[in-house]
Coordinates of C-alpha atoms in Angstrom, one line a residue:
M1 CA 0.0 0.0 0.0
A2 CA 3.1 2.3 -0.2
H3 CA 2.4 5.6 -2.0
F4 CA 4.9 7.4 -4.1
D5 CA 5.0 10.8 -5.9
V6 CA 6.3 9.2 -9.1
A7 CA 6.4 5.6 -10.4
V8 CA 8.5 4.8 -13.4
I9 CA 7.7 1.6 -15.4
G10 CA 10.7 0.3 -17.4
L11 CA 14.3 1.1 -16.3
G12 CA 16.1 1.3 -19.6
A13 CA 17.8 4.5 -20.7
L14 CA 14.7 6.7 -20.7
G15 CA 13.1 5.2 -17.6
S16 CA 16.4 5.4 -15.6
G17 CA 16.7 9.0 -16.6
A18 CA 13.1 9.8 -15.5
A19 CA 13.7 8.0 -12.2
Y20 CA 16.9 10.0 -11.6
Y21 CA 15.5 13.5 -12.5
S22 CA 12.3 12.9 -10.5
A23 CA 14.3 11.9 -7.4
L24 CA 16.6 14.9 -8.0
K25 CA 13.6 17.2 -7.7
G26 CA 12.9 15.8 -4.3
A27 CA 10.1 13.4 -5.2
K28 CA 9.5 10.1 -3.6
V29 CA 10.2 7.7 -6.5
I30 CA 9.8 4.1 -7.3
G31 CA 11.0 2.4 -10.5
F32 CA 9.9 -1.1 -11.8
E33 CA 11.9 -3.3 -14.1
Q34 CA 10.5 -6.7 -15.2
F35 CA 13.9 -8.1 -15.9
E36 CA 17.2 -7.6 -14.1
L37 CA 18.8 -4.1 -14.3
G38 CA 21.0 -3.9 -17.3
H39 CA 19.2 -6.8 -19.1
V40 CA 19.6 -7.5 -22.9
H41 CA 15.9 -7.8 -23.8
G42 CA 15.3 -4.2 -24.9
A43 CA 17.2 -1.4 -26.5
S44 CA 19.5 0.0 -23.8
H45 CA 22.3 -2.6 -23.5
D46 CA 25.7 -3.2 -25.2
T47 CA 28.2 -0.5 -25.8
S48 CA 28.1 2.6 -28.0
R49 CA 25.2 4.8 -29.1
I50 CA 25.4 7.8 -31.4
V51 CA 25.0 11.2 -30.0
R52 CA 24.6 14.0 -32.6
T53 CA 22.9 17.3 -33.4
S54 CA 22.8 16.5 -37.1
Y55 CA 19.1 16.0 -37.8
D56 CA 16.9 17.1 -40.7
S57 CA 14.3 18.7 -38.5
P58 CA 15.1 21.9 -36.6
E59 CA 13.2 20.8 -33.4
Y60 CA 15.3 17.7 -33.2
V61 CA 18.5 19.7 -33.5
A62 CA 17.4 22.1 -30.8
L63 CA 16.5 19.2 -28.5
A64 CA 19.9 17.5 -29.3
K65 CA 21.8 20.7 -28.3
T66 CA 20.0 20.6 -24.9
S67 CA 20.8 16.9 -24.5
Y68 CA 24.5 17.7 -24.7
K69 CA 24.1 19.9 -21.6
D70 CA 22.1 17.2 -19.8
W71 CA 24.7 14.6 -20.6
A72 CA 27.3 16.9 -19.1
D73 CA 25.2 17.3 -15.9
V74 CA 24.9 13.5 -15.6
E75 CA 28.6 13.1 -16.1
R76 CA 29.4 15.7 -13.4
A77 CA 27.0 14.0 -11.0
A78 CA 28.3 10.5 -11.8
G79 CA 31.9 11.5 -11.6
H80 CA 33.0 9.9 -14.9
K81 CA 32.9 10.5 -18.6
L82 CA 30.1 9.1 -20.7
L83 CA 30.0 11.1 -23.9
H84 CA 33.0 11.0 -26.3
Q85 CA 33.0 13.5 -29.2
T86 CA 34.5 12.0 -32.3
G87 CA 33.0 14.1 -35.1
G88 CA 30.4 12.6 -37.4
L89 CA 29.5 12.2 -41.1
I90 CA 26.0 12.0 -42.6
F91 CA 26.3 10.5 -46.1
V92 CA 23.5 11.4 -48.5
P93 CA 23.8 9.7 -51.9
K94 CA 21.7 10.8 -54.9
N95 CA 18.2 9.5 -54.7
G96 CA 18.6 8.6 -51.0
Q97 CA 15.9 8.7 -48.4
V98 CA 16.8 12.1 -47.0
Q99 CA 17.7 15.5 -48.5
I100 CA 21.0 17.0 -47.5
D101 CA 19.5 20.6 -47.7
D102 CA 17.2 19.6 -44.8
Y103 CA 20.2 18.9 -42.6
T104 CA 22.2 22.0 -43.5
R105 CA 19.0 24.2 -43.0
S106 CA 18.2 22.7 -39.6
L107 CA 21.8 22.9 -38.4
G108 CA 22.1 26.5 -39.7
R109 CA 18.9 27.6 -38.0
N110 CA 20.2 26.3 -34.7
Q111 CA 23.7 27.8 -35.2
V112 CA 25.4 24.4 -35.1
P113 CA 28.8 24.3 -36.9
Y114 CA 29.0 22.0 -39.9
E115 CA 30.8 21.3 -43.2
L116 CA 29.3 20.2 -46.4
L117 CA 31.7 17.8 -48.2
S118 CA 31.9 16.0 -51.5
S119 CA 32.7 12.3 -51.7
E120 CA 36.2 13.3 -52.9
E121 CA 36.8 15.6 -49.9
V122 CA 35.7 12.8 -47.5
R123 CA 38.2 10.4 -49.1
R124 CA 41.0 12.9 -48.8
R125 CA 40.3 13.6 -45.1
W126 CA 39.3 10.0 -44.1
P127 CA 40.9 7.6 -46.5
Q128 CA 39.2 4.7 -44.7
F129 CA 35.9 5.6 -46.5
R130 CA 35.0 5.0 -50.1
P131 CA 31.7 6.7 -50.5
P132 CA 30.1 6.4 -54.0
H133 CA 30.9 9.3 -56.3
G134 CA 28.2 11.9 -56.2
T135 CA 27.6 11.3 -52.5
D136 CA 27.5 14.4 -50.4
A137 CA 28.2 14.4 -46.7
V138 CA 27.5 16.7 -43.7
Y139 CA 30.3 16.8 -41.1
T140 CA 29.5 17.9 -37.6
P141 CA 32.4 18.1 -35.1
D142 CA 30.2 17.7 -32.0
T143 CA 28.9 14.2 -33.0
G144 CA 30.1 11.4 -30.8
M145 CA 29.0 8.4 -28.8
V146 CA 28.0 7.3 -25.3
H147 CA 28.6 4.0 -23.7
A148 CA 25.1 2.5 -23.5
S149 CA 25.1 0.1 -20.5
R150 CA 27.5 2.3 -18.5
S151 CA 25.2 5.3 -19.0
V152 CA 22.1 3.5 -17.9
A153 CA 23.9 2.1 -14.8
A154 CA 25.1 5.7 -14.0
M155 CA 21.6 7.1 -14.1
Q156 CA 20.3 4.2 -12.0
N157 CA 23.0 4.8 -9.4
L158 CA 22.3 8.5 -9.4
A159 CA 18.6 7.8 -8.9
R160 CA 19.2 5.5 -5.9
N161 CA 21.7 8.0 -4.5
S162 CA 18.9 10.6 -4.7
G163 CA 16.5 8.4 -2.8
A164 CA 14.7 6.5 -5.5
V165 CA 13.7 2.9 -4.9
L166 CA 14.5 0.7 -8.0
K167 CA 12.9 -2.8 -8.1
E168 CA 14.2 -5.3 -10.6
Y169 CA 12.4 -8.6 -11.4
T170 CA 9.1 -6.8 -10.8
R171 CA 6.7 -7.0 -13.7
V172 CA 3.9 -4.5 -13.8
E173 CA 0.6 -6.2 -14.6
S174 CA -1.6 -3.2 -14.9
I175 CA -1.9 0.5 -14.1
K176 CA -5.3 1.8 -12.9
P177 CA -5.9 5.6 -12.6
Q178 CA -8.5 6.2 -9.8
R179 CA -10.0 8.8 -7.6
S180 CA -9.7 8.6 -3.8
Q181 CA -10.7 10.9 -1.0
G182 CA -7.4 12.6 -1.1
G183 CA -7.7 13.2 -4.9
R184 CA -6.4 11.3 -7.9
R185 CA -3.8 8.5 -7.8
V186 CA -2.7 5.6 -9.9
E187 CA -2.7 2.0 -8.6
I188 CA 0.2 -0.1 -10.0
V189 CA -0.4 -3.8 -9.8
T190 CA 2.9 -5.8 -10.0
S191 CA 4.2 -9.3 -9.6
Q192 CA 5.5 -8.1 -6.1
G193 CA 2.3 -6.5 -4.9
R194 CA 0.3 -3.2 -5.3
F195 CA 1.8 0.3 -5.2
Y196 CA 0.3 3.7 -5.5
A197 CA 1.6 6.9 -7.1
S198 CA 0.4 10.4 -7.9
K199 CA 2.0 10.1 -11.4
V200 CA 3.2 7.2 -13.5
I201 CA 5.8 7.4 -16.2
V202 CA 5.6 4.6 -18.7
A203 CA 8.9 3.9 -20.4
A204 CA 8.2 0.3 -21.3
D205 CA 9.2 0.5 -25.0
A206 CA 7.9 -2.7 -26.7
W207 CA 5.6 -3.5 -23.8
T208 CA 3.9 -0.1 -23.8
N209 CA 0.6 -1.1 -25.3
K210 CA 0.1 -4.0 -22.9
L211 CA -0.2 -1.4 -20.2
L212 CA -2.1 1.3 -22.2
E213 CA -4.7 -0.8 -24.0
P214 CA -6.8 -1.5 -20.8
L215 CA -6.9 2.4 -20.6
G216 CA -8.3 2.6 -24.1
V217 CA -5.1 3.7 -25.8
S218 CA -3.1 1.8 -28.4
I219 CA -0.1 3.5 -30.0
P220 CA 0.7 2.3 -33.5
L221 CA 4.1 0.6 -33.1
R222 CA 6.3 -1.8 -35.0
V223 CA 8.7 -4.0 -33.0
S224 CA 11.6 -5.8 -34.6
Q225 CA 14.8 -7.6 -33.7
E226 CA 17.8 -5.7 -35.0
Q227 CA 21.5 -6.5 -34.9
V228 CA 24.9 -4.9 -34.8
T229 CA 28.2 -6.4 -35.8
Y230 CA 31.7 -5.9 -34.5
Y231 CA 34.6 -6.2 -36.9
K232 CA 38.3 -6.2 -36.2
P233 CA 40.1 -4.0 -38.7
S234 CA 43.5 -5.1 -40.1
Q235 CA 44.9 -1.9 -38.6
P236 CA 42.8 -1.0 -35.6
G237 CA 44.9 2.1 -34.9
E238 CA 43.6 3.7 -38.1
F239 CA 40.0 3.5 -36.8
G240 CA 40.4 5.2 -33.4
D241 CA 38.1 8.1 -32.6
D242 CA 40.9 10.5 -33.4
K243 CA 41.1 9.2 -37.0
F244 CA 37.7 7.7 -37.8
P245 CA 34.4 9.4 -37.1
V246 CA 30.9 8.1 -36.3
W247 CA 29.0 7.8 -39.6
I248 CA 25.5 7.3 -41.0
Y249 CA 24.7 6.4 -44.6
F250 CA 21.2 7.3 -45.8
G251 CA 20.8 5.4 -49.1
A252 CA 17.8 3.4 -50.1
K253 CA 18.7 1.5 -46.9
A254 CA 20.4 3.2 -43.9
F255 CA 23.6 2.0 -42.3
Y256 CA 25.7 3.4 -39.5
G257 CA 29.0 2.8 -37.7
F258 CA 31.5 3.7 -35.0
P259 CA 35.2 4.0 -34.4
T260 CA 37.0 1.6 -32.0
F261 CA 35.7 2.1 -28.5
G262 CA 37.1 0.1 -25.6
E263 CA 38.4 -2.7 -27.8
P264 CA 40.1 -2.9 -31.2
T265 CA 36.9 -3.3 -33.1
I266 CA 34.6 -1.1 -35.2
K267 CA 30.8 -1.5 -34.9
A268 CA 28.4 -1.2 -37.8
A269 CA 24.7 -2.1 -38.5
R270 CA 21.8 -1.5 -40.8
D271 CA 19.1 0.7 -39.4
E272 CA 15.6 -0.7 -39.2
A273 CA 16.1 -4.0 -41.0
Q274 CA 12.4 -4.8 -40.6
N275 CA 12.9 -8.2 -38.9
Y276 CA 9.6 -7.8 -37.2
M277 CA 8.6 -9.9 -34.2
T278 CA 7.0 -9.5 -30.8
P279 CA 9.2 -9.5 -27.7
E280 CA 7.8 -12.9 -26.8
R281 CA 8.8 -14.3 -30.2
R282 CA 12.3 -12.7 -30.3
S283 CA 14.9 -15.3 -31.2
Y284 CA 18.1 -13.5 -30.0
V285 CA 19.8 -15.3 -33.0
H286 CA 21.2 -13.0 -35.6
S287 CA 20.1 -13.2 -39.2
Q288 CA 22.8 -14.4 -41.5
P289 CA 21.3 -12.7 -44.6
L290 CA 21.4 -9.4 -42.7
L291 CA 25.0 -10.0 -41.7
D292 CA 25.9 -10.8 -45.2
E293 CA 24.2 -7.6 -46.5
L294 CA 26.0 -5.5 -43.9
T295 CA 29.4 -7.1 -44.7
S296 CA 28.9 -6.5 -48.4
F297 CA 28.1 -2.8 -47.7
M298 CA 31.1 -2.4 -45.5
D299 CA 33.4 -4.0 -48.1
A300 CA 32.4 -1.3 -50.5
M301 CA 32.0 1.7 -48.1
V302 CA 35.0 1.0 -45.7
P303 CA 37.1 -1.5 -47.7
D304 CA 39.6 -3.5 -45.7
S305 CA 40.7 -6.9 -47.1
G306 CA 42.1 -8.0 -43.7
R307 CA 39.0 -7.2 -41.7
Q308 CA 37.6 -10.0 -39.5
T309 CA 34.0 -10.4 -38.4
L310 CA 34.1 -11.1 -34.6
R311 CA 30.5 -11.1 -33.3
T312 CA 26.9 -10.0 -33.9
V313 CA 24.6 -8.8 -31.1
T314 CA 20.9 -8.5 -31.3
C315 CA 18.7 -5.7 -29.8
Q316 CA 15.1 -4.5 -30.2
Y317 CA 13.5 -1.6 -32.0
T318 CA 10.1 -0.2 -31.1
V319 CA 9.2 2.3 -33.8
T320 CA 6.4 4.8 -34.0
P321 CA 5.1 6.3 -37.3
D322 CA 7.7 8.6 -38.9
R323 CA 10.1 7.6 -36.0
Q324 CA 8.6 10.4 -33.9
F325 CA 9.2 10.5 -30.2
V326 CA 6.4 10.2 -27.7
I327 CA 6.7 12.4 -24.6
S328 CA 3.1 13.0 -23.5
P329 CA 0.5 12.5 -20.8
L330 CA -2.5 10.5 -21.9
R331 CA -5.4 12.7 -22.8
N332 CA -8.0 10.9 -20.7
H333 CA -5.6 9.9 -18.0
P334 CA -3.2 12.9 -17.5
D335 CA -1.5 11.2 -14.5
V336 CA 0.0 8.7 -16.9
I337 CA 2.9 10.0 -19.0
V338 CA 4.3 8.0 -21.9
L339 CA 7.9 8.0 -23.1
L340 CA 9.0 6.3 -26.3
G341 CA 12.3 6.9 -28.1
A342 CA 11.3 5.3 -31.5
A343 CA 14.6 3.5 -31.7
H344 CA 16.7 6.7 -31.9
G345 CA 16.1 8.2 -28.4
F346 CA 19.1 7.0 -26.5
K347 CA 21.0 10.1 -27.3
F348 CA 18.2 12.1 -25.6
A349 CA 17.9 9.9 -22.5
P350 CA 18.9 12.5 -19.8
T351 CA 16.7 15.1 -21.5
F352 CA 13.7 12.7 -21.8
G353 CA 14.2 11.9 -18.1
R354 CA 14.3 15.6 -17.1
V355 CA 11.3 16.5 -19.3
A356 CA 9.2 13.6 -17.9
A357 CA 10.1 14.6 -14.3
E358 CA 9.0 18.2 -15.1
L359 CA 5.7 17.0 -16.6
A360 CA 5.1 14.7 -13.6
L361 CA 6.0 17.1 -10.8
D362 CA 5.6 20.6 -12.3
G363 CA 2.8 20.0 -14.8
E364 CA 4.9 21.5 -17.6
T365 CA 8.3 21.5 -19.2
V366 CA 10.6 24.2 -20.5
E367 CA 11.3 22.2 -23.7
N368 CA 9.3 22.3 -26.9
I369 CA 7.6 18.9 -27.1
T370 CA 4.6 19.9 -29.1
T371 CA 5.3 17.5 -31.9
F372 CA 5.8 14.5 -29.6
G373 CA 2.2 13.7 -28.8
I374 CA 0.5 10.3 -29.0
P375 CA 0.3 9.3 -32.7
E376 CA -3.1 8.6 -34.1
A377 CA -4.2 5.0 -34.8
G378 CA -3.6 4.2 -38.5
A379 CA -0.8 6.6 -38.9
S380 CA 1.6 5.6 -41.7
F381 CA 5.2 4.5 -41.1
S382 CA 8.3 5.7 -42.8
E383 CA 12.1 5.3 -42.2
S384 CA 13.3 8.8 -42.1
K385 CA 15.3 9.0 -38.8
L386 CA 18.0 7.1 -37.0

């Protein structure tokens, strides 16, 4: 029968950030995780995640600039470095799925420094790449990466140090907004008993609709098993973060990759490979055809005859229409706030957490989240963001 100011459901990157910032504001906070903390069943484990301001929408660029400040705050509080700036390239071939002018316009509007480069200029500066002729690239020096599992653990530790109670192996069965003599509250029914909170933040990713559907809400979502592969270059020293930037290639299919980070390997993947399945049917076994496709792309884009394929790791995408974020209270149940990162939200995790805490405890946020509402049923899907 314990009552809390804020309950957070799901303790991946976004939920851990929400638990931390809610506790930092002095609230009595409880967080629930159905698996162990740091588990591999969602989208917040493994090593590197891209952090960048280079987006094709001005509102994303503005939010990304804010996220760099929030990452710095988390680093100061945690006492160790999480974000490593490497510089980054966005490759846009002719007839690709994005327009390079949208990137330069959005970056310019937000006063973010960038360079527009031809494929020949990229080859001269970074001879590891062989982009197709006619491919343009946007270079942003502030692009970098954060260590995924280390960052989540840091925010969880900060949440606990600020007084939050984090309960792992505690599955939330249902959330029930209700009125009581003291006003409104939400009952949280879990595998470990019942709890009550004034506000609930749902950061359950692929499991979101299981909690929302009894409340009359179903967000259009696509869930898929994705994979990343670690390759050992023949000369790892040529792929350190001082010589090789983070990169994204937006062709008919999107691919992305990282410099070496903590080991002599580079990491690469295809974005949104459409290997659709529910969390219950996820195999955790990588797709050989997807690995072959990625390796073929890497052989052309980053040629290295001596490169070795070391391992492939699976993860999970939960994608909304147009890959838009969701940061919003439910219309008919305003005490329930939904967070969804649409498979590119890790870079915003501290900001998402802070914004959710502001919505829960202050009733408003200083950030512009007007485009991040609950998507309508039947909304169409596209692959425009990473």
